[in-house]
Amino acid sequence: MNEQKLTETHLTHGRKEEGSQKLIVTHLTRRQKHYIVCALYEGNRLLEVFAQPEEEETILGNIYVGRVKDLVKSLNAAFIEIAPGVCCYYPLEELRAPVFVKKINSPRLVQGDELYVQVERESIKTKPPKVTTNLNFTGKYLVLTTETHTLGISKKLNAAARTRLKSLLTDKKPPQFGVVVRTNGAHATEEELLSELAHLKDEAERLLQRAPYQTCFSCVKKQPAEFLKLLLELPFERLAEILTDDPALYQQMHSFLQENQPESLQKLSLYEDHLLSLAKCFSLEVRLEDALKERVWLKSGGYLIIQPTEALTVIDVNSGKSTGKKEVQAHYLKLNLEAAKEIAAQLRLRNLSGIIVVDFIDLKAESDRRQLMEELRRLTQSDPVPVQVVDMTKLNLVELTRKKKRKSLREIFL
C-alpha cells in the first residue's frame, strides 16, 4: 500500500461521526532529544500536541510534604521546598486550611512548617513552580478539593446539564470537601458520578489521615505519566481512536484504561506497519515544524506573525497577498475574521498562555469591530483551556488571557 492510501486509511479508520477525534501516541526525536508525543487530530487538522522529554519527569499535579523556607512580605508569598533546593512559589492570599505534617508553635504560617502542597504549575522560564494547599483529586467525571468546599460545574456545559448535575450532587457532596464536575460528567449516570465521588473521597481521606506520619519532601501522591493523564482529560465521547506504535506504551495505556475508563478500551489500537512510521503516516514532524514557525499563512493570502516575548505573546495580522480593490473595509473585516479563526486554533495548538495581544487590521466601523470581537469570543469558547477575550483598543489591539497549564510547544522543543 502506498503512503497516500495508508495515510487516508488511518485518518478515516474508526471515525464514527464527522468531526470525531483521533489521538496518536508515539516517540519522536528532535535535536538529539527523545520525547513521548501525544497528538490530537480532528480529520486532517492537528488540534493539540502534548510532549514530554523521556528523560524528564513532570512534577505537575504531584503532592509533596513541603517545608516553608522563606516568607516574603513584599510579595505576600511563601517559598516552599518540595525537595532539597527545589523552591516553589505559594501566594499567601490562597492560604485557608492547609494540611500540616509538622507545625511550629505559631498561629501563622512560619518558616520551618511542613505541610502538604500540590504542584499546580511547572516552572516557566525564570519563574519557579507554583504550589497550592487546595489539594485536588481528579477522576474521569469529578475533581475533589480539600480547601474549596463548594459544588462547581464546568462552564462549558449547557444550562440543562448544569441543572441536572446540581440536583444530583448538592445533597451528596461531602461537607469537608468541594466537588467540581468536569465536562466529561455531562453524560455520566447518577450511579457513575456517586461511585466516583465515593472513590475520590476515600482516596483523599486516606492521604489526609497519613499526614502526621509523613517525612519532609516525601511525594505522597504521584500523578500518572502525562500521556496517561491525557486519556482522562480529553472528551472521550468525541474520541474515535487512540493509536500508538509502541507495544510498551500500548500496554501501559491498556492497563490504565482498564482501571479508569474501560469503556474506551475498544478505541485503543496498536499500529504495526513497519514500512511507514506512525509519525510519518500523520505527517507529525512536518505539522510540528509548522507549529513552531513565526509565520502562519491564511487561505486568503494574509498571514499571522506569532512572537512570544518574556512578558506576553504578540500576534500581528497582515494582509500579505490578500487584496480587495473594492470595499476595502469589508475585505479587511473578512480577513480579520479568517485570522480570528486561525488565532483560536494556534492558541490551542501552540499552547500559548498568559497575556496575548493581537494586532488586527484597522476597522473603522464600530459594527465591524463588534462583530470581530463576538466571533473571537465564540471561537475561543471551544478551547478546553479557559480563554478570556478582554477588550479591543481604538488601535484594534485585542488583549486575551489564556490559563497556563503546561509548557508551550516552544518551551518544550526550542
Coordinates of N, CA and C in Angstrom, one line a residue, residues 109-302:
L109 N 1.5 30.9 59.3 CA 2.4 30.1 58.5 C 3.8 30.7 58.8
V110 N 4.7 29.9 59.2 CA 6.1 30.4 59.5 C 7.1 29.5 58.9
Q111 N 8.3 30.0 58.9 CA 9.5 29.2 58.4 C 9.7 27.9 59.2
G112 N 9.8 26.8 58.5 CA 10.0 25.5 59.1 C 8.7 24.7 59.2
D113 N 7.6 25.3 58.9 CA 6.3 24.5 58.9 C 6.4 23.5 57.8
E114 N 5.9 22.3 58.0 CA 5.8 21.2 57.0 C 4.4 20.9 56.7
L115 N 4.0 20.9 55.4 CA 2.6 20.8 55.0 C 2.5 20.1 53.6
Y116 N 1.3 19.6 53.4 CA 1.0 19.1 52.0 C 0.8 20.2 51.0
V117 N 1.5 20.1 49.9 CA 1.3 21.0 48.8 C 1.2 20.3 47.5
Q118 N 0.5 20.8 46.6 CA 0.3 20.2 45.2 C 0.9 21.1 44.2
V119 N 1.6 20.6 43.2 CA 2.2 21.5 42.2 C 1.1 21.8 41.1
E120 N 0.7 23.0 41.0 CA -0.3 23.4 40.0 C 0.2 24.1 38.8
R121 N 1.5 24.4 38.8 CA 2.1 25.0 37.6 C 3.6 24.7 37.6
E122 N 4.1 24.2 36.5 CA 5.5 23.9 36.5 C 6.3 25.2 36.3
S123 N 7.6 25.1 36.4 CA 8.5 26.3 36.3 C 8.3 26.9 34.9
I124 N 8.2 28.2 34.7 CA 8.1 28.9 33.5 C 9.3 29.8 33.3
K125 N 10.2 29.5 32.4 CA 11.4 30.4 32.2 C 12.1 30.6 33.5
T126 N 12.0 31.9 34.0 CA 12.7 32.2 35.3 C 11.8 32.0 36.5
K127 N 10.6 31.7 36.3 CA 9.6 31.6 37.4 C 9.7 30.2 38.0
P128 N 9.7 30.1 39.3 CA 9.7 28.7 39.9 C 8.3 28.1 39.8
P129 N 8.2 26.8 40.1 CA 6.9 26.1 40.1 C 6.0 26.8 41.1
K130 N 4.7 26.7 40.9 CA 3.7 27.2 41.9 C 3.0 26.1 42.5
V131 N 2.7 26.2 43.8 CA 2.0 25.1 44.6 C 0.8 25.7 45.2
T132 N -0.1 24.8 45.6 CA -1.3 25.1 46.3 C -1.5 24.2 47.4
T133 N -2.2 24.6 48.5 CA -2.6 23.8 49.6 C -4.0 23.2 49.4
N134 N -4.7 23.7 48.3 CA -6.0 23.2 48.0 C -5.8 21.9 47.1
L135 N -5.7 20.8 47.8 CA -5.4 19.5 47.1 C -6.5 19.1 46.2
N136 N -6.2 18.6 45.0 CA -7.1 18.2 44.0 C -7.0 16.7 43.8
F137 N -8.1 16.0 43.8 CA -8.1 14.5 43.5 C -9.0 14.4 42.3
T138 N -8.4 14.1 41.1 CA -9.1 14.1 39.8 C -9.5 12.7 39.4
G139 N -10.8 12.7 39.0 CA -11.3 11.4 38.4 C -11.7 11.7 36.9
K140 N -12.5 10.8 36.4 CA -12.9 11.0 35.0 C -14.0 12.0 34.9
Y141 N -14.9 12.1 35.9 CA -16.0 13.0 35.8 C -15.9 14.1 36.8
L142 N -15.2 13.9 37.9 CA -15.2 14.8 39.1 C -13.8 15.2 39.5
V143 N -13.7 16.3 40.2 CA -12.5 16.7 40.9 C -12.9 17.0 42.4
L144 N -12.2 16.4 43.3 CA -12.5 16.6 44.7 C -11.4 17.6 45.3
T145 N -11.8 18.6 46.0 CA -10.9 19.6 46.6 C -11.0 19.6 48.1
T146 N -9.8 20.0 48.7 CA -9.8 19.9 50.2 C -10.0 21.2 50.9
E147 N -9.7 22.4 50.2 CA -10.0 23.7 50.9 C -11.2 24.4 50.3
T148 N -11.5 24.2 49.1 CA -12.7 24.8 48.5 C -13.8 23.9 48.7
H149 N -14.8 24.2 49.4 CA -15.9 23.3 49.8 C -17.2 23.4 49.0
T150 N -17.1 24.1 47.9 CA -18.3 24.4 47.1 C -18.5 23.3 46.1
L151 N -19.7 23.3 45.4 CA -20.0 22.5 44.3 C -19.9 23.3 43.0
G152 N -19.0 23.0 42.2 CA -18.8 23.7 40.9 C -19.1 22.8 39.7
I153 N -19.6 23.4 38.6 CA -19.9 22.6 37.4 C -19.2 23.3 36.3
S154 N -18.6 22.5 35.4 CA -17.9 23.1 34.2 C -18.8 24.1 33.5
K155 N -18.2 25.3 33.2 CA -19.0 26.3 32.5 C -19.2 26.0 31.0
K156 N -18.5 24.9 30.5 CA -18.7 24.5 29.1 C -20.0 23.7 28.9
L157 N -20.7 23.3 30.0 CA -21.9 22.5 29.9 C -23.1 23.5 29.8
N158 N -24.1 23.0 29.1 CA -25.3 23.8 28.9 C -26.2 23.9 30.2
A159 N -27.2 24.8 30.2 CA -28.0 25.0 31.4 C -28.7 23.8 31.9
A160 N -29.2 23.0 30.9 CA -29.9 21.7 31.3 C -29.0 20.8 32.0
A161 N -27.8 20.6 31.5 CA -26.9 19.6 32.1 C -26.4 20.1 33.5
R162 N -26.2 21.4 33.6 CA -25.8 22.0 34.9 C -26.9 21.8 35.9
T163 N -28.1 22.1 35.5 CA -29.2 21.9 36.5 C -29.4 20.5 36.9
R164 N -29.2 19.5 36.0 CA -29.3 18.1 36.3 C -28.2 17.7 37.3
L165 N -27.0 18.1 37.0 CA -25.9 17.7 37.8 C -25.9 18.4 39.2
K166 N -26.4 19.6 39.3 CA -26.5 20.3 40.6 C -27.5 19.6 41.4
S167 N -28.7 19.2 40.9 CA -29.7 18.5 41.6 C -29.2 17.1 42.1
L168 N -28.4 16.4 41.3 CA -27.9 15.1 41.7 C -26.9 15.2 42.8
L169 N -26.0 16.2 42.8 CA -24.8 16.2 43.7 C -24.9 17.2 44.9
T170 N -25.9 18.1 44.9 CA -26.0 19.1 46.0 C -26.0 18.4 47.4
D171 N -26.9 17.4 47.5 CA -27.1 16.7 48.8 C -26.1 15.6 49.1
K172 N -25.3 15.2 48.0 CA -24.4 14.1 48.1 C -23.0 14.5 48.4
K173 N -22.7 15.8 48.2 CA -21.3 16.3 48.4 C -20.9 16.2 49.8
P174 N -19.7 15.6 50.1 CA -19.2 15.6 51.5 C -19.0 17.0 52.0
P175 N -19.4 17.3 53.2 CA -19.3 18.7 53.7 C -17.8 19.2 53.8
Q176 N -16.9 18.2 54.1 CA -15.5 18.6 54.3 C -14.7 18.7 53.0
F177 N -15.3 18.5 51.9 CA -14.7 18.6 50.6 C -15.5 19.4 49.6
G178 N -14.8 19.9 48.6 CA -15.5 20.6 47.4 C -15.5 19.6 46.3
V179 N -16.4 19.8 45.3 CA -16.6 19.0 44.2 C -16.7 19.8 42.9
V180 N -16.0 19.5 41.9 CA -16.1 20.2 40.6 C -16.5 19.1 39.6
V181 N -17.5 19.3 38.8 CA -17.9 18.4 37.8 C -17.2 18.8 36.5
R182 N -16.5 17.9 35.9 CA -15.8 18.1 34.7 C -16.7 18.0 33.5
T183 N -16.2 18.5 32.3 CA -17.0 18.5 31.1 C -17.5 17.0 30.8
N184 N -16.6 16.1 31.1 CA -16.9 14.7 30.8 C -18.1 14.2 31.6
G185 N -18.4 14.9 32.7 CA -19.5 14.4 33.5 C -20.9 14.7 33.0
A186 N -21.0 15.4 31.8 CA -22.3 15.7 31.3 C -23.2 14.5 31.0
H187 N -22.6 13.4 30.5 CA -23.4 12.3 30.2 C -23.3 11.1 31.1
A188 N -22.6 11.4 32.3 CA -22.5 10.3 33.3 C -23.8 10.0 34.0
T189 N -24.0 8.8 34.4 CA -25.2 8.4 35.1 C -25.0 8.8 36.6
E190 N -26.1 8.8 37.3 CA -26.0 9.1 38.8 C -25.2 8.1 39.4
E191 N -25.3 6.8 39.1 CA -24.5 5.7 39.7 C -23.0 6.0 39.4
E192 N -22.7 6.3 38.2 CA -21.3 6.6 37.9 C -20.7 7.8 38.6
L193 N -21.5 8.8 38.8 CA -21.0 10.0 39.5 C -20.8 9.7 41.0
L194 N -21.8 9.0 41.6 CA -21.7 8.8 43.0 C -20.6 7.7 43.3
S195 N -20.4 6.8 42.4 CA -19.4 5.8 42.6 C -18.0 6.5 42.6
E196 N -17.8 7.4 41.6 CA -16.5 8.0 41.5 C -16.3 9.0 42.7
L197 N -17.4 9.7 43.2 CA -17.3 10.6 44.3 C -16.8 9.8 45.6
A198 N -17.4 8.6 45.8 CA -17.0 7.8 46.9 C -15.6 7.4 46.8
H199 N -15.1 7.0 45.6 CA -13.7 6.6 45.4 C -12.8 7.7 45.7
L200 N -13.1 8.9 45.2 CA -12.2 10.1 45.4 C -12.2 10.5 46.9
K201 N -13.3 10.4 47.5 CA -13.4 10.8 49.0 C -12.6 9.8 49.8
D202 N -12.6 8.5 49.5 CA -11.8 7.5 50.2 C -10.3 7.8 50.0
E203 N -10.0 8.1 48.8 CA -8.6 8.4 48.5 C -8.1 9.6 49.2
A204 N -8.8 10.7 49.3 CA -8.5 11.9 50.0 C -8.4 11.7 51.5
E205 N -9.3 11.0 52.0 CA -9.3 10.7 53.5 C -8.1 9.9 53.9
R206 N -7.8 8.9 53.1 CA -6.6 8.1 53.4 C -5.3 8.9 53.4
L207 N -5.2 9.8 52.4 CA -4.0 10.6 52.4 C -3.9 11.6 53.5
L208 N -5.1 12.2 53.9 CA -5.1 13.2 55.0 C -4.8 12.5 56.3
Q209 N -5.3 11.3 56.5 CA -5.1 10.6 57.8 C -3.6 10.2 58.0
R210 N -2.9 10.0 56.8 CA -1.4 9.7 56.9 C -0.5 10.9 57.2
A211 N -1.1 12.1 57.2 CA -0.2 13.3 57.3 C 0.7 13.3 58.4
P212 N 0.3 12.9 59.7 CA 1.2 13.0 60.8 C 2.4 12.1 60.7
Y213 N 2.4 11.1 59.8 CA 3.4 10.1 59.8 C 4.3 10.3 58.6
Q214 N 4.1 11.3 57.8 CA 4.9 11.5 56.6 C 6.2 12.3 56.9
T215 N 7.2 12.0 56.1 CA 8.5 12.7 56.3 C 8.6 13.8 55.3
C216 N 9.4 14.8 55.6 CA 9.6 16.0 54.7 C 10.1 15.6 53.4
F217 N 9.6 16.3 52.3 CA 10.0 16.1 50.9 C 9.5 14.8 50.3
S218 N 8.6 14.0 51.1 CA 8.0 12.8 50.5 C 7.1 13.2 49.4
C219 N 7.0 12.5 48.3 CA 6.0 12.6 47.3 C 4.9 11.6 47.7
V220 N 3.8 12.2 48.3 CA 2.7 11.3 48.8 C 1.7 10.9 47.8
K221 N 1.7 11.6 46.7 CA 0.8 11.2 45.5 C 1.4 11.6 44.2
K222 N 1.7 10.7 43.4 CA 2.4 10.9 42.1 C 1.4 10.8 41.0
Q223 N 1.3 11.7 40.1 CA 0.4 11.7 39.0 C 0.9 10.6 38.0
P224 N 0.0 10.1 37.2 CA 0.4 9.2 36.1 C 1.2 9.9 35.1
A225 N 1.9 9.2 34.2 CA 2.6 9.8 33.1 C 1.7 10.8 32.3
E226 N 2.3 11.8 31.7 CA 1.5 12.8 31.0 C 0.6 12.2 30.0
F227 N 1.1 11.2 29.2 CA 0.3 10.7 28.1 C -0.9 9.8 28.7
L228 N -0.8 9.4 29.9 CA -1.9 8.6 30.5 C -2.9 9.6 31.1
K229 N -2.5 10.7 31.7 CA -3.4 11.7 32.2 C -4.3 12.2 31.1
L230 N -3.7 12.4 29.9 CA -4.5 12.9 28.8 C -5.7 12.1 28.5
L231 N -5.6 10.8 28.7 CA -6.7 9.9 28.4 C -7.9 10.2 29.2
L232 N -7.8 10.8 30.4 CA -8.9 11.2 31.2 C -9.3 12.6 30.9
E233 N -8.4 13.4 30.4 CA -8.7 14.8 30.2 C -9.5 15.1 28.9
L234 N -9.2 14.3 27.9 CA -9.9 14.5 26.6 C -11.3 14.1 26.7
P235 N -12.2 14.8 26.0 CA -13.6 14.4 25.9 C -13.8 13.0 25.2
F236 N -13.9 11.9 26.0 CA -13.9 10.6 25.4 C -15.0 10.3 24.4
E237 N -16.2 11.0 24.6 CA -17.3 10.8 23.7 C -17.0 11.3 22.3
R238 N -16.0 12.2 22.1 CA -15.6 12.7 20.8 C -14.4 12.0 20.3
L239 N -13.8 11.1 21.1 CA -12.6 10.4 20.7 C -12.9 9.1 20.0
A240 N -12.6 9.0 18.7 CA -12.9 7.8 17.9 C -11.8 6.7 18.1
E241 N -10.5 7.1 18.2 CA -9.5 6.1 18.2 C -8.2 6.7 19.0
I242 N -7.6 5.8 19.7 CA -6.3 6.1 20.3 C -5.3 5.1 19.7
L243 N -4.2 5.6 19.1 CA -3.3 4.8 18.3 C -1.9 5.0 18.7
T244 N -1.2 3.9 18.9 CA 0.3 4.0 19.3 C 1.0 2.9 18.5
D245 N 2.3 3.2 18.3 CA 3.1 2.2 17.6 C 4.1 1.5 18.5
D246 N 4.0 1.8 19.8 CA 5.0 1.2 20.7 C 4.3 0.2 21.6
P247 N 4.6 -1.0 21.6 CA 3.9 -2.0 22.4 C 4.0 -1.7 23.9
A248 N 5.1 -1.1 24.4 CA 5.1 -0.8 25.9 C 4.1 0.3 26.2
L249 N 4.1 1.3 25.4 CA 3.1 2.4 25.6 C 1.7 1.8 25.5
Y250 N 1.5 1.0 24.5 CA 0.1 0.3 24.3 C -0.3 -0.4 25.6
Q251 N 0.7 -1.2 26.2 CA 0.3 -1.9 27.4 C 0.0 -1.0 28.6
Q252 N 0.8 0.0 28.7 CA 0.5 1.0 29.8 C -0.8 1.6 29.6
M253 N -1.2 2.1 28.4 CA -2.5 2.7 28.2 C -3.6 1.7 28.4
H254 N -3.4 0.4 28.0 CA -4.4 -0.6 28.1 C -4.7 -0.8 29.6
S255 N -3.6 -0.9 30.4 CA -3.8 -1.2 31.9 C -4.5 0.0 32.5
F256 N -4.1 1.2 32.1 CA -4.7 2.5 32.7 C -6.1 2.6 32.3
L257 N -6.5 2.4 31.1 CA -7.9 2.5 30.7 C -8.7 1.4 31.3
Q258 N -8.2 0.2 31.4 CA -8.9 -0.9 32.1 C -9.3 -0.6 33.5
E259 N -8.4 0.1 34.2 CA -8.7 0.5 35.6 C -9.6 1.8 35.7
N260 N -9.4 2.7 34.8 CA -10.0 4.0 35.0 C -11.2 4.3 34.0
Q261 N -11.1 3.7 32.8 CA -12.1 4.1 31.7 C -12.2 2.9 30.8
P262 N -12.8 1.7 31.3 CA -12.8 0.5 30.5 C -13.6 0.6 29.2
E263 N -14.6 1.6 29.2 CA -15.4 1.7 28.0 C -14.7 2.2 26.8
S264 N -13.5 2.8 27.0 CA -12.6 3.3 25.9 C -11.6 2.3 25.4
L265 N -11.6 1.1 26.0 CA -10.6 0.1 25.6 C -10.7 -0.2 24.1
Q266 N -11.9 -0.3 23.6 CA -12.2 -0.7 22.2 C -11.6 0.4 21.3
K267 N -11.3 1.6 21.8 CA -10.8 2.6 20.9 C -9.2 2.5 20.8
L268 N -8.6 1.8 21.6 CA -7.1 1.7 21.7 C -6.7 0.7 20.6
S269 N -5.7 1.1 19.8 CA -5.2 0.2 18.7 C -3.6 0.3 18.7
L270 N -3.0 -0.8 18.3 CA -1.6 -0.8 18.1 C -1.3 -0.8 16.6
Y271 N -0.5 0.2 16.2 CA -0.1 0.4 14.8 C 1.1 -0.4 14.6
E272 N 1.0 -1.3 13.6 CA 2.1 -2.3 13.4 C 2.7 -2.3 12.0
D273 N 2.6 -1.2 11.3 CA 3.2 -1.1 9.9 C 4.6 -0.7 10.0
H274 N 5.6 -1.6 9.7 CA 7.0 -1.3 9.8 C 7.6 -0.5 8.6
L275 N 6.8 -0.4 7.6 CA 7.3 0.3 6.4 C 7.1 1.8 6.5
L276 N 6.1 2.3 7.3 CA 5.8 3.7 7.4 C 5.5 4.0 8.9
S277 N 6.3 4.8 9.5 CA 6.1 5.1 10.9 C 4.8 5.8 11.2
L278 N 4.3 5.7 12.4 CA 3.1 6.4 12.8 C 3.2 7.9 12.6
A279 N 4.4 8.4 13.0 CA 4.6 9.9 12.9 C 4.6 10.3 11.5
K280 N 5.1 9.6 10.6 CA 5.1 9.9 9.1 C 3.8 9.7 8.5
C281 N 3.1 8.7 9.0 CA 1.7 8.5 8.5 C 0.8 9.7 8.7
F282 N 1.0 10.4 9.8 CA 0.2 11.5 10.2 C 0.9 12.8 10.0
S283 N 2.1 12.8 9.3 CA 2.9 14.0 9.0 C 3.2 14.8 10.2
L284 N 3.4 14.1 11.3 CA 3.5 14.8 12.6 C 4.7 15.7 12.7
E285 N 5.9 15.3 12.2 CA 7.0 16.1 12.2 C 6.9 17.4 11.4
V286 N 6.2 17.3 10.3 CA 6.0 18.5 9.4 C 5.0 19.4 10.1
R287 N 4.0 18.9 10.7 CA 3.0 19.7 11.4 C 3.6 20.4 12.6
L288 N 4.4 19.7 13.3 CA 5.1 20.2 14.4 C 6.0 21.4 14.1
E289 N 6.8 21.2 13.0 CA 7.7 22.2 12.5 C 6.9 23.5 12.1
D290 N 5.8 23.3 11.5 CA 4.9 24.5 11.2 C 4.4 25.2 12.4
A291 N 4.1 24.4 13.5 CA 3.6 25.0 14.7 C 4.6 25.7 15.5
L292 N 5.9 25.6 15.1 CA 7.0 26.3 15.8 C 7.5 27.5 14.9
K293 N 6.9 27.7 13.8 CA 7.3 28.9 12.9 C 6.6 30.1 13.4
E294 N 7.2 31.3 13.1 CA 6.6 32.5 13.5 C 5.5 32.9 12.5
R295 N 5.6 32.5 11.2 CA 4.6 32.9 10.2 C 3.6 31.8 10.0
V296 N 2.3 32.2 10.0 CA 1.2 31.2 9.7 C 0.4 31.8 8.5
W297 N 0.4 31.1 7.4 CA -0.3 31.7 6.2 C -1.8 31.4 6.3
L298 N -2.6 32.3 5.9 CA -4.1 32.1 5.8 C -4.5 31.8 4.3
K299 N -5.6 31.2 4.2 CA -6.0 30.8 2.8 C -6.2 32.0 1.9
S300 N -6.6 33.1 2.4 CA -6.8 34.3 1.6 C -5.5 34.9 1.1
G301 N -4.4 34.5 1.6 CA -3.1 35.1 1.2 C -2.5 36.0 2.3
G302 N -3.3 36.3 3.3 CA -2.8 37.0 4.5 C -2.0 36.1 5.4

